[in-house]
Coordinates of C-alpha atoms in Angstrom, one line a residue:
M1 CA 22.6 -189.9 32.3
I2 CA 25.2 -188.7 34.1
A3 CA 27.2 -186.2 32.0
V4 CA 31.0 -186.7 32.5
M5 CA 33.9 -184.9 31.6
L6 CA 37.1 -186.6 31.8
A7 CA 40.2 -184.4 32.2
D8 CA 43.5 -186.3 31.8
D9 CA 46.8 -186.1 29.9
H10 CA 47.1 -189.1 28.6
T11 CA 44.9 -190.7 25.9
L12 CA 45.1 -193.8 26.8
V13 CA 43.7 -193.4 30.0
R14 CA 40.7 -191.1 28.8
E15 CA 39.8 -194.1 26.2
G16 CA 40.0 -196.5 29.0
L17 CA 38.1 -194.7 31.3
R18 CA 34.9 -194.1 28.8
R19 CA 35.2 -198.0 27.9
L20 CA 34.9 -198.7 31.7
L21 CA 32.2 -196.3 32.4
E22 CA 30.4 -196.4 28.8
P23 CA 28.8 -199.5 29.7
T24 CA 26.8 -199.0 32.8
G25 CA 24.2 -197.3 30.5
D26 CA 23.3 -194.3 33.2
I27 CA 27.2 -192.8 32.6
A28 CA 28.1 -190.8 29.5
V29 CA 31.6 -189.6 29.0
Q30 CA 30.7 -186.4 26.8
G31 CA 34.0 -184.2 26.7
E32 CA 37.6 -184.8 27.2
A33 CA 40.6 -182.4 28.0
S34 CA 44.1 -183.2 28.3
N35 CA 45.0 -180.2 30.2
G36 CA 43.7 -177.5 32.9
T37 CA 43.1 -175.2 29.7
E38 CA 41.0 -177.1 27.6
A39 CA 38.7 -178.6 30.9
L40 CA 38.2 -174.6 31.8
R41 CA 36.9 -174.4 28.0
L42 CA 34.4 -177.9 28.3
L43 CA 33.1 -176.4 31.4
A44 CA 32.1 -172.5 30.0
E45 CA 30.3 -174.8 27.1
R46 CA 27.4 -176.6 28.9
A47 CA 26.3 -178.0 32.2
W48 CA 28.1 -180.8 33.6
D49 CA 27.2 -183.8 36.5
L50 CA 30.7 -184.7 36.8
L51 CA 34.3 -183.8 36.2
V52 CA 36.8 -186.1 36.7
L53 CA 40.2 -184.3 37.1
D54 CA 43.9 -186.2 36.9
L55 CA 45.9 -183.9 39.6
S56 CA 49.2 -184.0 37.5
M57 CA 47.7 -182.3 34.5
P58 CA 50.5 -179.4 32.1
G59 CA 50.1 -176.6 32.8
H60 CA 47.7 -175.5 36.2
D61 CA 48.6 -176.8 38.7
G62 CA 45.4 -179.4 40.2
I63 CA 45.2 -178.5 42.8
D64 CA 44.9 -174.5 41.9
L65 CA 42.6 -175.6 39.3
I66 CA 40.3 -177.0 41.4
R67 CA 39.7 -174.0 43.7
L68 CA 39.6 -172.4 40.2
I69 CA 36.4 -174.6 38.9
R70 CA 34.5 -174.3 42.3
R71 CA 35.0 -170.6 41.7
D72 CA 33.8 -170.4 38.8
Y73 CA 31.5 -173.6 38.1
P74 CA 30.4 -174.3 42.4
A75 CA 27.9 -176.6 40.5
V76 CA 30.1 -179.1 38.8
P77 CA 31.2 -181.8 41.5
I78 CA 35.1 -183.3 41.0
L79 CA 36.3 -186.3 41.2
V80 CA 39.9 -186.7 41.0
L81 CA 41.2 -189.7 39.6
T82 CA 45.1 -189.3 40.0
M83 CA 48.1 -191.5 40.4
H84 CA 49.0 -190.1 44.0
G85 CA 48.0 -192.4 46.4
E86 CA 49.2 -189.8 49.4
P87 CA 46.8 -188.8 51.9
Q88 CA 48.8 -185.6 52.4
Y89 CA 47.4 -184.9 47.9
A90 CA 44.1 -186.3 49.2
A91 CA 43.9 -184.0 51.6
L92 CA 45.0 -180.6 49.7
A93 CA 42.1 -182.0 46.9
I94 CA 39.5 -182.3 49.2
K95 CA 40.9 -179.0 50.9
A96 CA 40.8 -177.1 47.6
G97 CA 36.7 -178.4 47.0
A98 CA 37.0 -181.9 45.4
A99 CA 34.2 -184.4 46.4
G100 CA 36.2 -187.6 45.8
Y101 CA 39.2 -188.9 45.2
L102 CA 40.2 -192.2 44.0
T103 CA 43.8 -193.6 43.1
K104 CA 44.4 -195.3 39.4
E105 CA 45.3 -198.8 40.9
S106 CA 40.9 -198.7 42.6
A107 CA 38.7 -201.3 41.1
A108 CA 36.9 -200.7 38.3
T109 CA 34.0 -201.3 40.2
E110 CA 35.3 -198.8 42.7
L111 CA 35.8 -195.8 39.9
V112 CA 31.5 -196.7 39.0
Q113 CA 30.4 -196.2 42.4
A114 CA 32.4 -192.9 43.0
V115 CA 31.1 -191.2 39.7
R116 CA 27.6 -192.3 40.7
R117 CA 27.6 -191.4 44.5
V118 CA 29.9 -188.1 43.4
A119 CA 27.6 -186.8 40.7
G120 CA 25.2 -187.3 42.9
G121 CA 25.7 -185.1 45.2
G122 CA 27.9 -186.8 47.6
R123 CA 31.7 -187.5 48.6
F124 CA 34.3 -190.4 48.0
L125 CA 37.4 -191.5 49.0
S126 CA 39.1 -194.3 48.1
P127 CA 39.3 -196.4 51.4
S128 CA 43.1 -196.9 51.5
V129 CA 43.3 -192.9 51.1
A130 CA 40.7 -192.8 53.7
E131 CA 42.2 -194.7 56.4
S132 CA 45.6 -193.2 55.1
I133 CA 44.4 -189.9 56.3
A134 CA 42.6 -191.3 59.4
F135 CA 46.0 -192.4 60.6
E136 CA 47.9 -189.2 60.0
R137 CA 45.4 -186.9 61.6
H138 CA 45.8 -189.4 64.8
G139 CA 49.3 -189.0 64.3
D140 CA 51.5 -185.7 64.0
G141 CA 50.1 -185.0 60.3
A142 CA 49.1 -181.5 61.9
Q143 CA 52.5 -180.2 63.2
Q144 CA 54.2 -181.7 59.6
P145 CA 55.6 -177.8 58.1
H146 CA 54.4 -178.9 54.5
L147 CA 50.4 -178.4 55.6
L148 CA 51.4 -175.1 56.7
L149 CA 51.6 -174.2 52.4
S150 CA 49.1 -172.7 51.1
D151 CA 47.7 -174.2 47.1
R152 CA 49.9 -172.3 45.3
E153 CA 53.4 -172.9 47.8
S154 CA 52.3 -176.1 47.5
A155 CA 52.3 -176.9 43.7
V156 CA 55.8 -175.1 43.6
F157 CA 57.1 -177.2 46.5
R158 CA 55.9 -180.7 44.5
H159 CA 57.7 -179.5 41.1
L160 CA 60.9 -178.3 43.8
A161 CA 60.6 -181.4 45.0
R162 CA 60.8 -183.3 41.7
G163 CA 64.1 -181.1 40.7
L164 CA 62.6 -178.5 38.5
N165 CA 64.7 -175.3 38.4
N166 CA 62.8 -172.1 39.0
T167 CA 62.2 -171.4 34.9
D168 CA 60.8 -174.7 34.4
I169 CA 58.1 -174.4 37.2
G170 CA 57.5 -171.0 35.9
Q171 CA 56.9 -172.4 32.3
L172 CA 54.8 -175.2 34.1
L173 CA 52.2 -172.8 36.4
F174 CA 52.0 -169.3 34.0
L175 CA 54.7 -167.5 36.3
S176 CA 57.5 -165.3 36.0
V177 CA 60.7 -166.5 37.5
K178 CA 61.2 -164.0 39.9
T179 CA 57.3 -165.0 41.5
V180 CA 58.8 -168.7 41.9
S181 CA 62.0 -167.6 43.2
T182 CA 59.8 -165.6 46.0
Y183 CA 57.7 -169.1 46.4
K184 CA 60.8 -171.4 47.2
S185 CA 62.1 -168.6 49.5
R186 CA 58.9 -168.3 51.5
I187 CA 59.0 -172.4 51.7
L188 CA 62.3 -173.0 52.7
V189 CA 61.2 -170.1 55.2
K190 CA 58.1 -171.9 56.6
M191 CA 59.4 -175.6 57.0
R192 CA 62.9 -174.6 58.1
L193 CA 65.0 -176.2 55.3
R194 CA 68.0 -174.7 53.8
N195 CA 67.7 -175.4 50.3
Q196 CA 66.4 -176.6 47.5
T197 CA 68.2 -180.8 48.5
D198 CA 66.9 -180.4 51.6
L199 CA 63.3 -179.6 50.4
V200 CA 63.4 -182.8 48.6
R201 CA 65.2 -184.8 51.4
Y202 CA 62.3 -183.6 53.1
A203 CA 59.8 -184.8 50.6
L204 CA 61.5 -188.2 49.9
K205 CA 60.9 -188.9 53.9
H206 CA 58.1 -188.1 53.8
G207 CA 56.4 -189.8 50.9
L208 CA 55.2 -187.2 49.2
I209 CA 57.6 -187.9 46.1
D210 CA 59.1 -191.6 44.3
D211 CA 62.4 -191.8 44.3
Q212 CA 61.5 -192.2 40.6
D213 CA 60.6 -188.6 40.5
N214 CA 63.7 -186.6 41.6
P215 CA 66.8 -186.2 38.5
G216 CA 69.4 -187.3 41.0
G217 CA 67.6 -190.2 43.3

């Protein structure tokens, strides 16, 4: 039996995933977490065959959380299940240590296949995401400035791109306002941007956020 933990801040999503997975007979959802802190607590309590993780939860940034889990619980494979289908997010998640990446638009059969494969030590990418990554690698992806950012810088970048201010970002990532300001300055320098407005335009142009993510859009 594959012992699975679901980490997603939406109760309905977790309930839906449980209903999809448990009738298979070989997969059991034995724990649920609504944020990164709860996920870490459950990881410390027992052994797990698989963590199904959403990237966008309160508290810990998803990419940083993957890195933390890989450091402290290296035996637990991570399958990312997220709304973000952009290849940039998938590449960051895999680089951080995730063994699989699936979008929430995927079919139920694809989810079951991904759970079994990743829990068994394999890897899994949504076909659409894998195709996007392949195209990006053959294009100018390696030259795009946002790919030069560290994982923490990428987290701050994503929140800045959504129009959040330094105080809000600090609360979300458990950082001081001064630290966020330092990251922001470093990001602007690395990406050769003048201000946060330019950063938002860049994110929209490269498909890193949707128009509805931008309060000013």
